[in-house]
mmCIF file of C-alpha atoms in Angstrom:
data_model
loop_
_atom_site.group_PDB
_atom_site.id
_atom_site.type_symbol
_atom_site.label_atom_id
_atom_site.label_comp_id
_atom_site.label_asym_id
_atom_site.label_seq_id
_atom_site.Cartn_x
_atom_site.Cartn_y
_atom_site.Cartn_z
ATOM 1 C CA UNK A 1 105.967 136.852 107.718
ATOM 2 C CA UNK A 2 105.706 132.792 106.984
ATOM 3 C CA UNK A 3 106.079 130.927 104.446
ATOM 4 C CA UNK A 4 105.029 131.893 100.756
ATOM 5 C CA UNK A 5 101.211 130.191 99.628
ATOM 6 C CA UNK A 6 101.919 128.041 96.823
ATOM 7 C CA UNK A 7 99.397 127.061 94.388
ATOM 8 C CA UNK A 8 99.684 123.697 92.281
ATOM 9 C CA UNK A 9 96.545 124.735 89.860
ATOM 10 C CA UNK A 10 96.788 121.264 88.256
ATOM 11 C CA UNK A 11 99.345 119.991 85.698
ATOM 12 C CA UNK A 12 100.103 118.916 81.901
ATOM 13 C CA UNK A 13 100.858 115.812 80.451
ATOM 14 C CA UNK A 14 104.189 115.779 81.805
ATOM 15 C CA UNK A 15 102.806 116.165 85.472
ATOM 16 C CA UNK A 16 100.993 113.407 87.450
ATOM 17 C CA UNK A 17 98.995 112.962 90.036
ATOM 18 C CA UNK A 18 100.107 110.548 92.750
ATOM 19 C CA UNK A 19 99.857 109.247 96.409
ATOM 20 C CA UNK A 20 102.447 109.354 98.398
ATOM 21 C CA UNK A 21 101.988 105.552 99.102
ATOM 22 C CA UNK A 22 102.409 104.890 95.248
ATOM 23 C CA UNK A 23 106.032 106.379 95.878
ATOM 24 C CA UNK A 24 106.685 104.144 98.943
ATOM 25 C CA UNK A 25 105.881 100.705 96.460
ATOM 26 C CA UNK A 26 108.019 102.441 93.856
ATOM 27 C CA UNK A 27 111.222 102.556 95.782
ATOM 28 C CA UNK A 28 110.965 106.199 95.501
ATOM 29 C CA UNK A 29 110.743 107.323 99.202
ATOM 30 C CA UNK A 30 111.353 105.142 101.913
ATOM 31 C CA UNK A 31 108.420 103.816 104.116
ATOM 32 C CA UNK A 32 107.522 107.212 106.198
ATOM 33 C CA UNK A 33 108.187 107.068 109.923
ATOM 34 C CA UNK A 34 107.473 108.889 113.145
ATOM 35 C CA UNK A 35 108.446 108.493 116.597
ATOM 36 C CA UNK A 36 108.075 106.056 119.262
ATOM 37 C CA UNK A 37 104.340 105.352 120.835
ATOM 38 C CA UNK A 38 103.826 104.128 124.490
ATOM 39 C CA UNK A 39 106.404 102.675 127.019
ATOM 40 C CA UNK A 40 109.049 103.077 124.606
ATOM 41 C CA UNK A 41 108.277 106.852 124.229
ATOM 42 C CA UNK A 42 111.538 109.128 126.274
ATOM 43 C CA UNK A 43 109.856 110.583 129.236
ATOM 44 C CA UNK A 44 110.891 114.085 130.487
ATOM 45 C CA UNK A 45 113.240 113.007 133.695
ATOM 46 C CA UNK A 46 115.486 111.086 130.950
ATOM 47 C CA UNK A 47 116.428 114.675 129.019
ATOM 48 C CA UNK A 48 119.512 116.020 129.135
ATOM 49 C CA UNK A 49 121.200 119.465 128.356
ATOM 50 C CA UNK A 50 123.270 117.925 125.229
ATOM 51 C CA UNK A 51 122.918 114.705 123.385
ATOM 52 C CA UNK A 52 120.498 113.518 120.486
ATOM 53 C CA UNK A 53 117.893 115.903 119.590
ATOM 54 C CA UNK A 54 114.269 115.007 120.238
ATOM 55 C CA UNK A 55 112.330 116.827 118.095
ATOM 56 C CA UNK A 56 108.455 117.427 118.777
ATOM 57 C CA UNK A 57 106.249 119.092 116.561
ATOM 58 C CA UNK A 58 106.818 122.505 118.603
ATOM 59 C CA UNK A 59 110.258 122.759 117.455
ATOM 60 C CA UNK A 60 109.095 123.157 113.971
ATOM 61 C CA UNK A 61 108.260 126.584 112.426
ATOM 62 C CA UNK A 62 107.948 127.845 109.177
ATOM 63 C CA UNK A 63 110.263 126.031 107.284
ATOM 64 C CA UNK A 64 113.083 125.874 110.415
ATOM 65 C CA UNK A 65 113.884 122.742 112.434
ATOM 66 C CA UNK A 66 115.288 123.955 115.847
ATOM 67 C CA UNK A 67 117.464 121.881 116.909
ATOM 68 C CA UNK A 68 119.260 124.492 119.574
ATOM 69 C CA UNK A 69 116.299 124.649 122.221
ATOM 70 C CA UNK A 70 114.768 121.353 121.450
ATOM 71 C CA UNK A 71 114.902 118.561 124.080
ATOM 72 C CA UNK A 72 117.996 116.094 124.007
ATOM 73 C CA UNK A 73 118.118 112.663 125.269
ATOM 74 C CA UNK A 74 121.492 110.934 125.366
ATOM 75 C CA UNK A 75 123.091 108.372 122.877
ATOM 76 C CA UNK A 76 122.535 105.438 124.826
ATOM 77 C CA UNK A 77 118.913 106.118 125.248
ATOM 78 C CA UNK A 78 118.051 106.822 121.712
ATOM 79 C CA UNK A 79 119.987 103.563 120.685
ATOM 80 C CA UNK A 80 117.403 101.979 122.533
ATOM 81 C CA UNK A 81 114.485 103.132 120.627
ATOM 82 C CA UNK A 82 112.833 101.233 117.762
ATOM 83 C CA UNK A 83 112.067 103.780 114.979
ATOM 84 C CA UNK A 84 112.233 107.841 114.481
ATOM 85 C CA UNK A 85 115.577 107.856 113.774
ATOM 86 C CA UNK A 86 115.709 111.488 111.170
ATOM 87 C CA UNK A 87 118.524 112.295 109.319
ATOM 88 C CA UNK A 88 120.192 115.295 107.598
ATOM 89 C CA UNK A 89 118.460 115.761 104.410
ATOM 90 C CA UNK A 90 114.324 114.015 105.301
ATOM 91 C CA UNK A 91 111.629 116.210 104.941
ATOM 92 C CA UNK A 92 109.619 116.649 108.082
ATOM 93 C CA UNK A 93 106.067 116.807 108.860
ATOM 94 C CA UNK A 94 103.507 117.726 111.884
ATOM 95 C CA UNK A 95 100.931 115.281 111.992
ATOM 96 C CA UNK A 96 99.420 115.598 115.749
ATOM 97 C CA UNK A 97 98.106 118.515 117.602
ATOM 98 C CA UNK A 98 100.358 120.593 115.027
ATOM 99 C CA UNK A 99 99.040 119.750 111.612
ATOM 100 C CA UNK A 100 101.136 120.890 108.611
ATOM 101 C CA UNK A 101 104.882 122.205 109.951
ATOM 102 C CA UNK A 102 107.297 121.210 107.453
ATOM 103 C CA UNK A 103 110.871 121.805 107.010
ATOM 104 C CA UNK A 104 113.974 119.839 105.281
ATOM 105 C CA UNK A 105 116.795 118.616 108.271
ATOM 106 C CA UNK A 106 119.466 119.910 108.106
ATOM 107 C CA UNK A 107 123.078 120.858 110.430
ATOM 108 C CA UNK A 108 122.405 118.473 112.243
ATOM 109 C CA UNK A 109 125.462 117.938 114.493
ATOM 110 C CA UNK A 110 125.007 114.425 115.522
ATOM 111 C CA UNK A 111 124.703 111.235 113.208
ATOM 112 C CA UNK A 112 120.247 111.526 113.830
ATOM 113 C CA UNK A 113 117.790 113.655 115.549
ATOM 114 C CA UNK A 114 115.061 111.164 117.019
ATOM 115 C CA UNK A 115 111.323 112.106 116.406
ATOM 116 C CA UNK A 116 108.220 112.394 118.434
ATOM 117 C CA UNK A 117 105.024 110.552 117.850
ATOM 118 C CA UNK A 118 104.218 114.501 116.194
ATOM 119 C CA UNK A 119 106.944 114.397 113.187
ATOM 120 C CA UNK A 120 107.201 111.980 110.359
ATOM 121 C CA UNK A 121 110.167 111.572 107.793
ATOM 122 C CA UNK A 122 110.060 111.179 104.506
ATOM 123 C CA UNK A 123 113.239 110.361 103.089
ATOM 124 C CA UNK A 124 113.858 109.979 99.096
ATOM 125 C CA UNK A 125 115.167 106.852 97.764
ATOM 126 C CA UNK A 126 115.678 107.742 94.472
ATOM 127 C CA UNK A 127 117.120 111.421 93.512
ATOM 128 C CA UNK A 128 116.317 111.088 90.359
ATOM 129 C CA UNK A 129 112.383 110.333 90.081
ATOM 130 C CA UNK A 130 111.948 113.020 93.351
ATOM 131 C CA UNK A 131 114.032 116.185 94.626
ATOM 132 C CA UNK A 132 113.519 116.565 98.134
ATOM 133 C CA UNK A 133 113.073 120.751 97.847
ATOM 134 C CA UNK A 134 110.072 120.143 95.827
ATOM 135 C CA UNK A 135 108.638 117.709 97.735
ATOM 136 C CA UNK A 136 109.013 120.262 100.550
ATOM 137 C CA UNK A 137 107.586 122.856 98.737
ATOM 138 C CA UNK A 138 104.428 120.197 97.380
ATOM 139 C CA UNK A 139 103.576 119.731 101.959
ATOM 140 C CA UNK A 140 103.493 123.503 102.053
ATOM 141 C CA UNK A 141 101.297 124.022 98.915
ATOM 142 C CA UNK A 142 97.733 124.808 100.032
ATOM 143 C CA UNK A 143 96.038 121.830 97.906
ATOM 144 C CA UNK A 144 97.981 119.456 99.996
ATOM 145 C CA UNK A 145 97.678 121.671 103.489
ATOM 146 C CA UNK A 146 94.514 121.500 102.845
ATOM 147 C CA UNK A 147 93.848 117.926 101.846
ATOM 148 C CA UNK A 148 95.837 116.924 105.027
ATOM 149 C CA UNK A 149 94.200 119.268 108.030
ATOM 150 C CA UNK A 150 90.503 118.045 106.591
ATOM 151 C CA UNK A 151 91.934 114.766 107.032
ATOM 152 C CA UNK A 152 93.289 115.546 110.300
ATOM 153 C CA UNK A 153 90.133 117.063 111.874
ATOM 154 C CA UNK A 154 88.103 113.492 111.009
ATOM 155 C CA UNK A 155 90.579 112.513 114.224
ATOM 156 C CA UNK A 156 89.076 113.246 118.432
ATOM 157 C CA UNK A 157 91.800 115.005 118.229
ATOM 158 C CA UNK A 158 93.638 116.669 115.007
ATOM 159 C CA UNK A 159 95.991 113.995 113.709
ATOM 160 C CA UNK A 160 96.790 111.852 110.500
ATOM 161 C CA UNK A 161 99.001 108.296 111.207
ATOM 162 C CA UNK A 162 101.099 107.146 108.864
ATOM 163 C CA UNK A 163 98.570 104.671 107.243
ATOM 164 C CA UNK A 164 96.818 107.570 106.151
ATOM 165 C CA UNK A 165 99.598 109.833 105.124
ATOM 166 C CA UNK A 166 99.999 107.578 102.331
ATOM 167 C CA UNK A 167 96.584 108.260 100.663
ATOM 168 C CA UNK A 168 97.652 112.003 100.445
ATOM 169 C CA UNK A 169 97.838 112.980 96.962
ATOM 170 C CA UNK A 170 101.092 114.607 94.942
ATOM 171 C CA UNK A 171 100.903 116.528 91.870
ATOM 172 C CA UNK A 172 104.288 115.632 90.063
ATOM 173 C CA UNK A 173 106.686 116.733 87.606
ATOM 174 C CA UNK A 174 108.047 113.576 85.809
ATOM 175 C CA UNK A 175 110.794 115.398 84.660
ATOM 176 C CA UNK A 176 113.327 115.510 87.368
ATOM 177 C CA UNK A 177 114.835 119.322 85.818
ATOM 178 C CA UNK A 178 111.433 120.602 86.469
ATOM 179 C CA UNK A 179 111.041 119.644 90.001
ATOM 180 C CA UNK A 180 114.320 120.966 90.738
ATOM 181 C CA UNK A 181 113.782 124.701 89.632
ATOM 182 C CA UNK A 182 110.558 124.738 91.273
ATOM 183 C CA UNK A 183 112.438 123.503 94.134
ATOM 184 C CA UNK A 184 115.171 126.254 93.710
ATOM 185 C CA UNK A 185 112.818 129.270 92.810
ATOM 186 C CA UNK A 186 110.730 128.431 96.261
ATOM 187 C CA UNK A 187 113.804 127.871 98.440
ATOM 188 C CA UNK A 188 115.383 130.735 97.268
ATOM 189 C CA UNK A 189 111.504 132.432 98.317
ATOM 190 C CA UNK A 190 112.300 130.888 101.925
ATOM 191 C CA UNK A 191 115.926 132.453 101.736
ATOM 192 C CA UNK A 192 114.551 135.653 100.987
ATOM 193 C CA UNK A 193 112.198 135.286 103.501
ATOM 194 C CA UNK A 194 114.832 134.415 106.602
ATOM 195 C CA UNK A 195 116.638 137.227 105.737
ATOM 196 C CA UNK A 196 114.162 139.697 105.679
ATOM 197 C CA UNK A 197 112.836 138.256 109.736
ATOM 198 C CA UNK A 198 116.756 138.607 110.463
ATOM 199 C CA UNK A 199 116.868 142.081 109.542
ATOM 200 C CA UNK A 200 113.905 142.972 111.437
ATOM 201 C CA UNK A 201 114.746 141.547 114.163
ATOM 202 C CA UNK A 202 117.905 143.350 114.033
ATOM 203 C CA UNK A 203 116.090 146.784 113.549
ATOM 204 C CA UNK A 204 114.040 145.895 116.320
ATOM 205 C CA UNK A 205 117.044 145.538 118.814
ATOM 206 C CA UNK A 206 118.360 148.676 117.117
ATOM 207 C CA UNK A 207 115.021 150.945 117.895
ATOM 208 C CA UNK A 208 114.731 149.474 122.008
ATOM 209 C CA UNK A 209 118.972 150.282 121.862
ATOM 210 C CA UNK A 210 118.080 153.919 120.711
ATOM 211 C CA UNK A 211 114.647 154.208 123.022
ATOM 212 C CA UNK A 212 117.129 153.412 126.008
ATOM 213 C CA UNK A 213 119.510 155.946 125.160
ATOM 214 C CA UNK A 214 117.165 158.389 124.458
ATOM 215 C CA UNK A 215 114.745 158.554 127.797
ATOM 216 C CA UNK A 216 116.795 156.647 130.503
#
């Protein structure tokens, strides 16, 4: 089971319509990054078992950031780097090869996770024009999904940059109460969600447990 379809079927007076570049000039969301391009980029003989997370768009799944089996680069390495620098809190998104993963960072260990060229961040500014769990829940709505992977497919390859990120539209509350309870009802949709995976996967473990002791 993924995430829930969410439907923004349009919106009231007290609801606008917005890019997400509009935000950016506002001082509502900081400047959306992603990772480092080209020489810069961490190759794959400078990971190490435990460190700074490098996070590629693989290691972002319906709503979870994994940041146990990801790839790590050390400290030293990631201080090096230029930009991509994600912290607890920024709303991540797929933008190459893997259009559309999203997911809120969070436990996160260490003082960043460092991005791929796959992942932006958008990070809010301003708490109280934006709530980051319904901005999350706006990137998994289909009007947006869909507004970004037709976007995405005018690419060689599937990907939207950053430039072009920014032209993506956002339907929006202006009231800040609203977009928090439609922030809390679909998290709380998510919660529901994990839990009912976890206890499959525990019933699961319990039927090959039983099979074993049954005809071995």
């Amino acid at each position: 089971m993924g995430k829930p379809e969410i439907r923004f079927k349009g919106y009231t007076d007290e609801w606008e319509q917005r890019k997400l570049g509009e935000l950016v000039k506002e001082g509502i969301l900081e400047a959306p990054l992603d990772g480092n391009h080209g020489e810069k980029h961490p190759t794959s003989d400078e990971y190490v078992e435990s460190g700074i997370p490098f996070l590629m768009a693989s290691d972002i799944h319906n709503g979870e950031v994994n940041i146990y089996s990801c790839k790590y680069i050390t400290k030293e390495r990631a201080e090096r780097l230029d930009k991509g620098f994600a912290r607890n809190g920024d709303v991540l998104l797929t933008h190459k090869a893997t259009i559309g993963e999203t997911a809120i960072l969070s436990n996160l260990m260490t003082e960043y996770a460092m991005l791929t060229p796959q992942v932006t961040y958008y990070r809010i500014k301003n708490e109280e024009r934006l709530n980051r769990e319904y901005l999350y829940s706006f990137f998994n709505s289909l009007d947006f999904q869909t507004e970004l992977k037709t976007k995405a497919a005018q690419s060689t390859r599937p990907y939207i940059g950053i430039t072009a990120q920014q032209n993506l539209k956002i339907i929006l509350p202006t009231e800040i109460d609203e977009q928090r309870k439609i922030g809390l009802y679909f998290g709380n949709l998510d919660r529901l969600i994990t839990l009912h995976q976890q206890k499959c996967e525990e019933l699961k473990k319990i039927k090959k447990f039983m099979l074993q002791k049954m005809f071995v």
